[in-house]
C-alpha cells in the first residue's frame, strides 16, 4: 500500500466492493471485497448472470431491464436487495453504482461499485449516538488529538471554562490548569496515548475563570482508536468533585471529633471525685481540642448542699451583683504553664484570672455569667492585647442542673472555633457534667436505698385458695445496706397460686432497684398465665436488659461447679466488686393447683424448695437449678410434684442457711431438722425455723415463704367432658345450673348459664377436639372451658351490622374477670364471679349494653 488513509477515514468503516459486467451481461471481473460481501469466490462468480445469481425472483425482470439500459450506455444508482446464491432468504440491501464502460473492441460493458447499506446505517446511528452522548453529557467531555491539543469539547466543558465549545479547539492543558497541574496532566496524556492504559479518577486542582475559590476535578482518560485500530487521540471525562472534597474534609473533621468523644467517654468519670473528673476533662481537651482550658464548679456543689445553686430556678433568681460563687478546680495549657488565663477571665477580672482553688464570681453581664444563666454556649472573641484568639464559655449541664462552667480557648494562629466545635464543646462539657452530678447523687444513694427498702417490704398475711401461707422478710442491718431478696404470692386464674422467691446478687441501691423491677416483672408475667419455665425465660431477658454483663459476669460462680449441686451464694458475694455493674439474680417460681394438689416448679440458680409431709422427714425437692437470671443461653426445666393434704412447702433465700462459719450442706441439714411438726400453726413454724437456724441475721437478708397444702374439697369442683356437637351447649347450661343449685348459688344461675353458653359456643365454633367444662367454688366462682384449639380468643368491637362478635364483650361485662391461657393440649378460657353477699346483683346499665352495638 503506497499511502494509508488518514486516521478515522470513512474507508476504515465502509468496504467498497466492485465487479464488472461484460457485453453479454455476465460477470467478467470479481473483486475480493465482493467475495467478502456476497460470500462467493471469483471462480464461482465470473461468468454468472448477476441478476439471476443475486437478486430475488420477483425483482429479476426489472433487473434484466436495468442491465440492458446500462449496456446501452446509461448510468444507474440505486438500492438493490441481494441474497447469497443457494439461499432463498434476502440477506441485505446494497447501494449499487453502475458506470458504463467499453472493451478494447468497442463493445459496451459496465463497472459496478457496491456498498452494504447496513454499514452505512450503522455509521449514521453511531454518529447520532456519539453526538447525543458528547453533546448532552452532564460532564465535561473533551477529545485530545495525538498532538495533545483539544480536538473537540462539549458544551458542559465550555460552561466551566468559558466561551463556545468550538472556541476550545486547538487549546492545550496549559490554558486551563496551573503549571504544576498542567505538567502532571500532560505526562498522563502521553502515557495513555503510548500505552493505551486508561486512567480513572485523576485528581486535578485549578480555578474556573472568574472564580477565586479552588475547584477540584476528577478526570478519566482513555485512548480512542479508528475502525482499523489506529490511535486517533485521548478522550477525557471531567467531573467537578469540589463538593465531594468539602464533604470529605468535613467527614475527616467529624471523625476527629468522634475520636475525641470516644476518648472522653473512656477517660472522663473514672472516679467519683469531682476535682479528678474536672482534670480528666481538661486532659482530653488540651491540646487535642484547644490550647487553654479551665473548669469552675459551684461552691455549693463542693460543700455538699442538697440543692446546688446551678438549678434552673436558682439561676433565674441570681442578683445583678454577679453569678453564684464558683471554685476553680482545674487548669490546663498547651502554650505555657504560666498562661492559664482565658480571654473571658481577662475581660471579666482586671486583677487577673482566678488561681487554682480560688472561690470567685463572674460579673452579671459577662459572657460566663450569661452562659450559666441561659445554659447556652457563649463565644467570646479575643482582643489585640492578648494572645487568645477566642474562647468558648460552656455551661456544664446534667439533668437540668448547671454544675459549673468550662472555658475552652484557642491562641492566635490556631484555627478559629466553628459551629461543629461549639457542638463538640457542649458534648464534652455535658459528659463531664453527668459524671460530676453522679458523684453528687452517690452521696444520697444510701438514704434512698433505705427508703426504697421500706417501700418494697412485702404485704403481710397473703391469702390463696387451697393454701395457708406464712412469710418472713428480715432485711440486713445498716452496715450491710439493703439487699435484693424478695418473695411474692400471686393469685392466678382457676384458683391457682404462684409462689415466688428470688435474690438479686449485690447490695445497695442498684440491688434494691433490680429487686423492685424483677418483682414487678414477675407479677406482670404471672398475669399472662405462662408456664413456670416460660416465666423464668422471660424474666431472664428482663434481667439481662437491666445491666451490661461482660467478662466474668456471664460465668457461673465457683460454687456451682466442680460437683456441687447448688451454687454457693457466698462465692458470689465475695466477688461483689466484680459483679457490681452486672444484674444477676436467682429465683424459684412455683404454680400450685388446689384442685389436683399439684405444684409445678422452675428454678433459676436458686436453692431447692423444701417439703415436709405429715409423718415424714423434710426433703429437698430435686428441681434442676438452671442458670441464674441475667446469664442467659440455657432453657429452664419444669418439675411437677403432687403434694399431700397437710404437707408443708418452704421457699427461702440463702441468708437462712448460708454462713461463712459452716458449709452449705450443713445449712441444708439444719433446715430439714428445723422443719418438724408441720401440723403446728404456720406462724409458729416460721418462728421456730428462724430461731433454730444459725442465720447470723444482719449479715444478709432473709426471705422465708411457707405454705400448707389445703386442696379444694371434692364437692367444691364440678368437672364434665362434652362431645363436640351443637347440643353440648344446652347440656353445659344444664350441668352448670344443677351444680350451682347444689351449692346454694341460685343467684348466679342466670349469669353463669349465659356465660357458659357463650364460652362453649366459641369452643364449638373456633376450637378443636373434645370440650371440658369445670366449675370451682372457693372464695369466688370460677368457670373454665377447655378445648384442643390453639387459637386464643380475642375480644373485638362488633359493627352495627354484625350478627355476632359480642359474646366476649358480654363475658367481660357480666363477670368479675375473664381470660385465656395455653395448656399442654390446647387452651382454657375462664371467667370468675363473686359469690353472693346477700345484696342484689348489679345489673348492666343501658350504656354498657349499648356499648356492644
PDB file of C-alpha atoms in Angstrom, residues 30 114 186 228 291 311-312 347 394 400 418 493 528 579 654 656 739 834:
ATOM      1  CA  UNK A  30     -14.970 -10.125  -9.278  1.00  0.00           C
ATOM      2  CA  UNK A 114     -21.284  -1.900  -4.257  1.00  0.00           C
ATOM      3  CA  UNK A 186       0.352  16.314  30.057  1.00  0.00           C
ATOM      4  CA  UNK A 228      -8.772  -0.040  11.782  1.00  0.00           C
ATOM      5  CA  UNK A 291      -4.862  25.413  73.720  1.00  0.00           C
ATOM      6  CA  UNK A 311     -30.584  24.578  89.216  1.00  0.00           C
ATOM      7  CA  UNK A 312     -32.580  26.499  86.672  1.00  0.00           C
ATOM      8  CA  UNK A 347     -12.251  40.522  80.301  1.00  0.00           C
ATOM      9  CA  UNK A 394     -19.693  26.266  78.017  1.00  0.00           C
ATOM     10  CA  UNK A 400     -31.419  20.168  84.063  1.00  0.00           C
ATOM     11  CA  UNK A 418     -16.604  26.752  64.182  1.00  0.00           C
ATOM     12  CA  UNK A 493     -56.932 -17.929  87.223  1.00  0.00           C
ATOM     13  CA  UNK A 528     -50.059 -13.647  81.406  1.00  0.00           C
ATOM     14  CA  UNK A 579     -20.354  -8.042  89.807  1.00  0.00           C
ATOM     15  CA  UNK A 654     -29.571 -18.152 101.092  1.00  0.00           C
ATOM     16  CA  UNK A 656     -31.459 -18.527 106.001  1.00  0.00           C
ATOM     17  CA  UNK A 739     -74.241 -27.632  90.147  1.00  0.00           C
ATOM     18  CA  UNK A 834     -68.062 -13.042  93.008  1.00  0.00           C
TER      19      UNK A 834
END
